[in-house]
Amino acid sequence: MSVHATVRVAPRDFVLGRTLTVAGDARISLEPVVPLGNGLAPYLTVADDDPATVCDLVAAEPTVVETEAVHRGDDEWILCVRWGEHRSSLLAALSDADAACLGAVATHGTWHLTLRFHSHERLADCYHRCLDRGVRPTVERVRDDDGRDALESRALTTAQREALATAYESGYFAVPREVTLVGLADRLGISDTAASQRIRRGVENLLEDALAAGTLDR
């Protein structure tokens, strides 16, 4: 079953790092188009009080070959962008995982990406490829094709869901682990004993719920 993931990444790890460092209040989105070749989507929508200045910053990016404004409004421009051949570490990891980018919006100096993967395994593989390349995306949500959150279970308490999400994002389940139990407990603001119990009970409840729903083979 394919999965959708919403992740948050720093601009330096994706595209337009210099632009969003200077113009962090701008809202920039990659327009979804049907891909006819390799590379990033060619259209950007730039919303800002001074979109012309932001578009000049985009044109000066080292990864941009040229730009053309196809729409000029008072507070919104649409740019056609020809990107260079350089690929960021994140784009390389996404390509290796055969991921599809369904949407990309930058607000407050941060990119928010909606991605589709063939399976949870592909998502996990992509996440670890990112870590290997020094990129640490923040996974905000994982949703199956049936619309259900991967961590959404009636058997999970709010505390267990928070502990599991934090553990996953922090690399607690990675091999080797990227955060210790004590470090994870510090992030949760609880004792290491309490953190261990929440994770153990949460995983147990998730497995029980998945087996009962028939989503795992016994």
Tab-separated table of C-alpha atoms in Angstrom:
chain	number	residue	atom	x	y	z
A	1	MET	CA	0.000	0.000	0.000
A	2	SER	CA	1.372	3.410	-0.915
A	3	VAL	CA	1.705	6.064	1.745
A	4	HIS	CA	1.649	9.850	1.850
A	5	ALA	CA	4.071	11.733	4.066
A	6	THR	CA	4.109	15.390	5.018
A	7	VAL	CA	7.624	16.500	5.903
A	8	ARG	CA	9.292	19.752	6.878
A	9	VAL	CA	12.794	20.567	5.621
A	10	ALA	CA	15.191	23.488	5.728
A	11	PRO	CA	15.530	25.424	2.435
A	12	ARG	CA	19.260	24.687	2.267
A	13	ASP	CA	18.385	20.982	2.013
A	14	PHE	CA	15.878	21.464	-0.826
A	15	VAL	CA	15.902	24.546	-3.072
A	16	LEU	CA	16.010	28.362	-2.834
A	17	GLY	CA	18.025	28.369	0.364
A	18	ARG	CA	19.469	31.845	-0.204
A	19	THR	CA	16.124	33.339	-1.213
A	20	LEU	CA	14.247	32.077	1.827
A	21	THR	CA	17.038	33.136	4.172
A	22	VAL	CA	16.559	36.735	3.022
A	23	ALA	CA	12.817	36.664	2.264
A	24	GLY	CA	11.522	34.339	4.967
A	25	ASP	CA	8.089	36.001	5.027
A	26	ALA	CA	7.424	35.152	1.383
A	27	ARG	CA	5.196	32.222	0.456
A	28	ILE	CA	6.644	30.211	-2.407
A	29	SER	CA	5.014	27.134	-3.891
A	30	LEU	CA	6.036	24.725	-6.610
A	31	GLU	CA	3.095	24.402	-8.973
A	32	PRO	CA	1.999	20.771	-9.480
A	33	VAL	CA	2.300	19.774	-13.127
A	34	VAL	CA	2.347	16.521	-15.061
A	35	PRO	CA	6.076	15.710	-15.421
A	36	LEU	CA	7.272	15.451	-19.010
A	37	GLY	CA	10.897	14.899	-18.088
A	38	ASN	CA	13.310	14.778	-15.195
A	39	GLY	CA	13.752	17.632	-12.787
A	40	LEU	CA	11.784	19.972	-10.581
A	41	ALA	CA	8.460	21.505	-11.492
A	42	PRO	CA	9.087	24.527	-13.758
A	43	TYR	CA	6.557	26.914	-12.197
A	44	LEU	CA	6.822	28.835	-8.935
A	45	THR	CA	4.143	30.994	-7.364
A	46	VAL	CA	5.624	33.766	-5.232
A	47	ALA	CA	3.325	35.618	-2.831
A	48	ASP	CA	4.784	38.585	-0.963
A	49	ASP	CA	4.315	42.306	-0.400
A	50	ASP	CA	7.182	42.814	-2.854
A	51	PRO	CA	7.148	39.778	-5.173
A	52	ALA	CA	9.446	41.404	-7.735
A	53	THR	CA	12.317	41.544	-5.241
A	54	VAL	CA	11.762	37.934	-4.207
A	55	CYS	CA	11.732	36.855	-7.856
A	56	ASP	CA	15.041	38.646	-8.394
A	57	LEU	CA	16.454	36.608	-5.509
A	58	VAL	CA	15.168	33.411	-7.116
A	59	ALA	CA	16.819	34.331	-10.419
A	60	ALA	CA	20.137	34.811	-8.606
A	61	GLU	CA	20.079	31.338	-7.026
A	62	PRO	CA	23.058	29.173	-8.071
A	63	THR	CA	20.702	26.282	-8.936
A	64	VAL	CA	18.605	28.444	-11.287
A	65	VAL	CA	19.638	28.876	-14.924
A	66	GLU	CA	16.973	31.391	-15.934
A	67	THR	CA	13.507	32.636	-15.009
A	68	GLU	CA	10.609	34.227	-16.844
A	69	ALA	CA	7.663	35.943	-15.181
A	70	VAL	CA	4.477	34.616	-16.787
A	71	HIS	CA	2.169	36.511	-14.430
A	72	ARG	CA	2.722	39.732	-12.503
A	73	GLY	CA	0.240	40.755	-9.832
A	74	ASP	CA	0.433	43.285	-7.034
A	75	ASP	CA	1.337	40.681	-4.425
A	76	GLU	CA	1.778	37.477	-6.444
A	77	TRP	CA	3.962	36.517	-9.388
A	78	ILE	CA	4.227	33.234	-11.273
A	79	LEU	CA	7.683	32.321	-12.519
A	80	CYS	CA	8.732	29.783	-15.097
A	81	VAL	CA	12.072	28.477	-13.848
A	82	ARG	CA	14.732	26.506	-15.667
A	83	TRP	CA	16.687	24.643	-13.046
A	84	GLY	CA	20.329	23.632	-13.302
A	85	GLU	CA	21.545	20.052	-13.146
A	86	HIS	CA	22.628	20.247	-9.504
A	87	ARG	CA	20.474	18.141	-7.200
A	88	SER	CA	20.269	18.642	-3.460
A	89	SER	CA	20.856	15.725	-1.104
A	90	LEU	CA	17.132	15.576	-0.390
A	91	LEU	CA	16.203	15.405	-4.076
A	92	ALA	CA	18.737	12.635	-4.592
A	93	ALA	CA	17.265	10.637	-1.705
A	94	LEU	CA	13.720	11.133	-3.010
A	95	SER	CA	14.764	10.056	-6.494
A	96	ASP	CA	16.495	6.939	-5.160
A	97	ALA	CA	13.291	6.017	-3.296
A	98	ASP	CA	11.105	6.596	-6.398
A	99	ALA	CA	9.091	9.121	-4.391
A	100	ALA	CA	6.644	11.552	-5.970
A	101	CYS	CA	6.326	15.131	-4.753
A	102	LEU	CA	2.640	16.049	-4.735
A	103	GLY	CA	3.127	19.535	-3.343
A	104	ALA	CA	5.812	21.852	-1.984
A	105	VAL	CA	5.138	25.113	-0.160
A	106	ALA	CA	7.627	27.335	1.646
A	107	THR	CA	6.283	29.467	4.496
A	108	HIS	CA	8.190	31.247	7.264
A	109	GLY	CA	11.469	30.133	5.721
A	110	THR	CA	10.674	26.400	5.764
A	111	TRP	CA	9.620	23.958	3.048
A	112	HIS	CA	6.589	21.737	3.636
A	113	LEU	CA	6.494	18.795	1.224
A	114	THR	CA	3.727	16.305	0.504
A	115	LEU	CA	5.287	13.090	-0.754
A	116	ARG	CA	4.034	9.732	-1.974
A	117	PHE	CA	5.983	6.501	-1.511
A	118	HIS	CA	5.234	3.014	-2.807
A	119	SER	CA	5.336	1.600	0.724
A	120	HIS	CA	6.277	2.309	4.332
A	121	GLU	CA	9.567	0.551	3.623
A	122	ARG	CA	10.384	3.018	0.828
A	123	LEU	CA	9.568	5.906	3.151
A	124	ALA	CA	11.825	4.522	5.884
A	125	ASP	CA	14.599	3.881	3.359
A	126	CYS	CA	14.347	7.450	2.058
A	127	TYR	CA	14.446	8.837	5.590
A	128	HIS	CA	17.659	6.979	6.364
A	129	ARG	CA	19.188	7.966	3.021
A	130	CYS	CA	18.513	11.578	4.009
A	131	LEU	CA	20.244	11.059	7.353
A	132	ASP	CA	23.228	9.479	5.588
A	133	ARG	CA	23.493	12.645	3.477
A	134	GLY	CA	23.308	14.945	6.490
A	135	VAL	CA	19.674	15.955	5.895
A	136	ARG	CA	17.230	15.634	8.791
A	137	PRO	CA	13.636	16.065	7.595
A	138	THR	CA	10.899	16.407	10.188
A	139	VAL	CA	8.093	13.956	9.492
A	140	GLU	CA	4.860	15.717	10.415
A	141	ARG	CA	2.365	13.112	9.244
A	142	VAL	CA	2.248	9.716	7.575
A	143	ARG	CA	-1.034	8.605	6.006
A	144	ASP	CA	-1.989	5.408	4.218
A	145	ASP	CA	-3.967	5.423	0.972
A	146	ASP	CA	-7.113	4.640	2.939
A	147	GLY	CA	-6.774	8.027	4.636
A	148	ARG	CA	-5.754	6.675	8.007
A	149	ASP	CA	-2.771	8.109	9.863
A	150	ALA	CA	-0.025	5.555	10.370
A	151	LEU	CA	0.079	6.470	14.055
A	152	GLU	CA	-3.660	6.906	14.357
A	153	SER	CA	-5.018	4.096	16.478
A	154	ARG	CA	-7.818	3.942	18.972
A	155	ALA	CA	-5.491	1.835	21.116
A	156	LEU	CA	-2.889	4.614	21.419
A	157	THR	CA	-3.055	7.249	24.090
A	158	THR	CA	-2.007	10.794	23.250
A	159	ALA	CA	1.167	10.332	25.299
A	160	GLN	CA	2.044	7.097	23.491
A	161	ARG	CA	1.435	8.669	20.084
A	162	GLU	CA	3.681	11.620	20.978
A	163	ALA	CA	6.411	9.298	22.258
A	164	LEU	CA	6.344	7.107	19.141
A	165	ALA	CA	6.325	10.080	16.760
A	166	THR	CA	9.224	11.750	18.596
A	167	ALA	CA	11.153	8.472	18.707
A	168	TYR	CA	10.720	7.960	14.969
A	169	GLU	CA	11.674	11.515	14.029
A	170	SER	CA	14.691	11.448	16.368
A	171	GLY	CA	16.108	8.256	14.886
A	172	TYR	CA	15.463	6.079	17.937
A	173	PHE	CA	14.434	3.154	15.728
A	174	ALA	CA	17.368	3.596	13.347
A	175	VAL	CA	20.225	1.077	13.213
A	176	PRO	CA	22.418	2.186	14.855
A	177	ARG	CA	20.272	4.407	17.040
A	178	GLU	CA	20.768	8.134	16.601
A	179	VAL	CA	19.408	9.062	20.003
A	180	THR	CA	19.608	7.235	23.315
A	181	LEU	CA	16.648	6.496	25.535
A	182	VAL	CA	17.871	9.176	27.935
A	183	GLY	CA	18.133	11.702	25.099
A	184	LEU	CA	14.664	10.797	23.879
A	185	ALA	CA	13.268	11.157	27.392
A	186	ASP	CA	14.824	14.625	27.628
A	187	ARG	CA	13.035	15.655	24.418
A	188	LEU	CA	9.754	14.382	25.824
A	189	GLY	CA	10.350	15.998	29.206
A	190	ILE	CA	9.866	12.731	31.115
A	191	SER	CA	12.044	10.122	32.824
A	192	ASP	CA	13.777	7.442	30.781
A	193	THR	CA	11.667	4.807	32.545
A	194	ALA	CA	8.445	6.560	31.528
A	195	ALA	CA	9.712	6.988	27.956
A	196	SER	CA	10.572	3.291	27.724
A	197	GLN	CA	7.139	2.274	29.003
A	198	ARG	CA	5.294	4.581	26.590
A	199	ILE	CA	7.235	3.297	23.595
A	200	ARG	CA	6.887	-0.363	24.582
A	201	ARG	CA	3.157	-0.084	25.287
A	202	GLY	CA	2.582	2.054	22.207
A	203	VAL	CA	4.328	-0.434	19.900
A	204	GLU	CA	2.428	-3.300	21.535
A	205	ASN	CA	-0.897	-1.506	21.055
A	206	LEU	CA	-0.101	-0.622	17.438
A	207	LEU	CA	0.758	-4.233	16.626
A	208	GLU	CA	-2.351	-5.518	18.371
A	209	ASP	CA	-4.501	-2.998	16.496
A	210	ALA	CA	-2.876	-3.813	13.139
A	211	LEU	CA	-3.256	-7.564	13.641
A	212	ALA	CA	-6.881	-7.157	14.635
A	213	ALA	CA	-7.502	-5.093	11.493
A	214	GLY	CA	-5.781	-7.690	9.317
A	215	THR	CA	-3.137	-5.262	8.031
A	216	LEU	CA	-0.285	-7.515	9.159
A	217	ASP	CA	0.280	-11.177	8.348
A	218	ARG	CA	0.411	-13.361	11.429
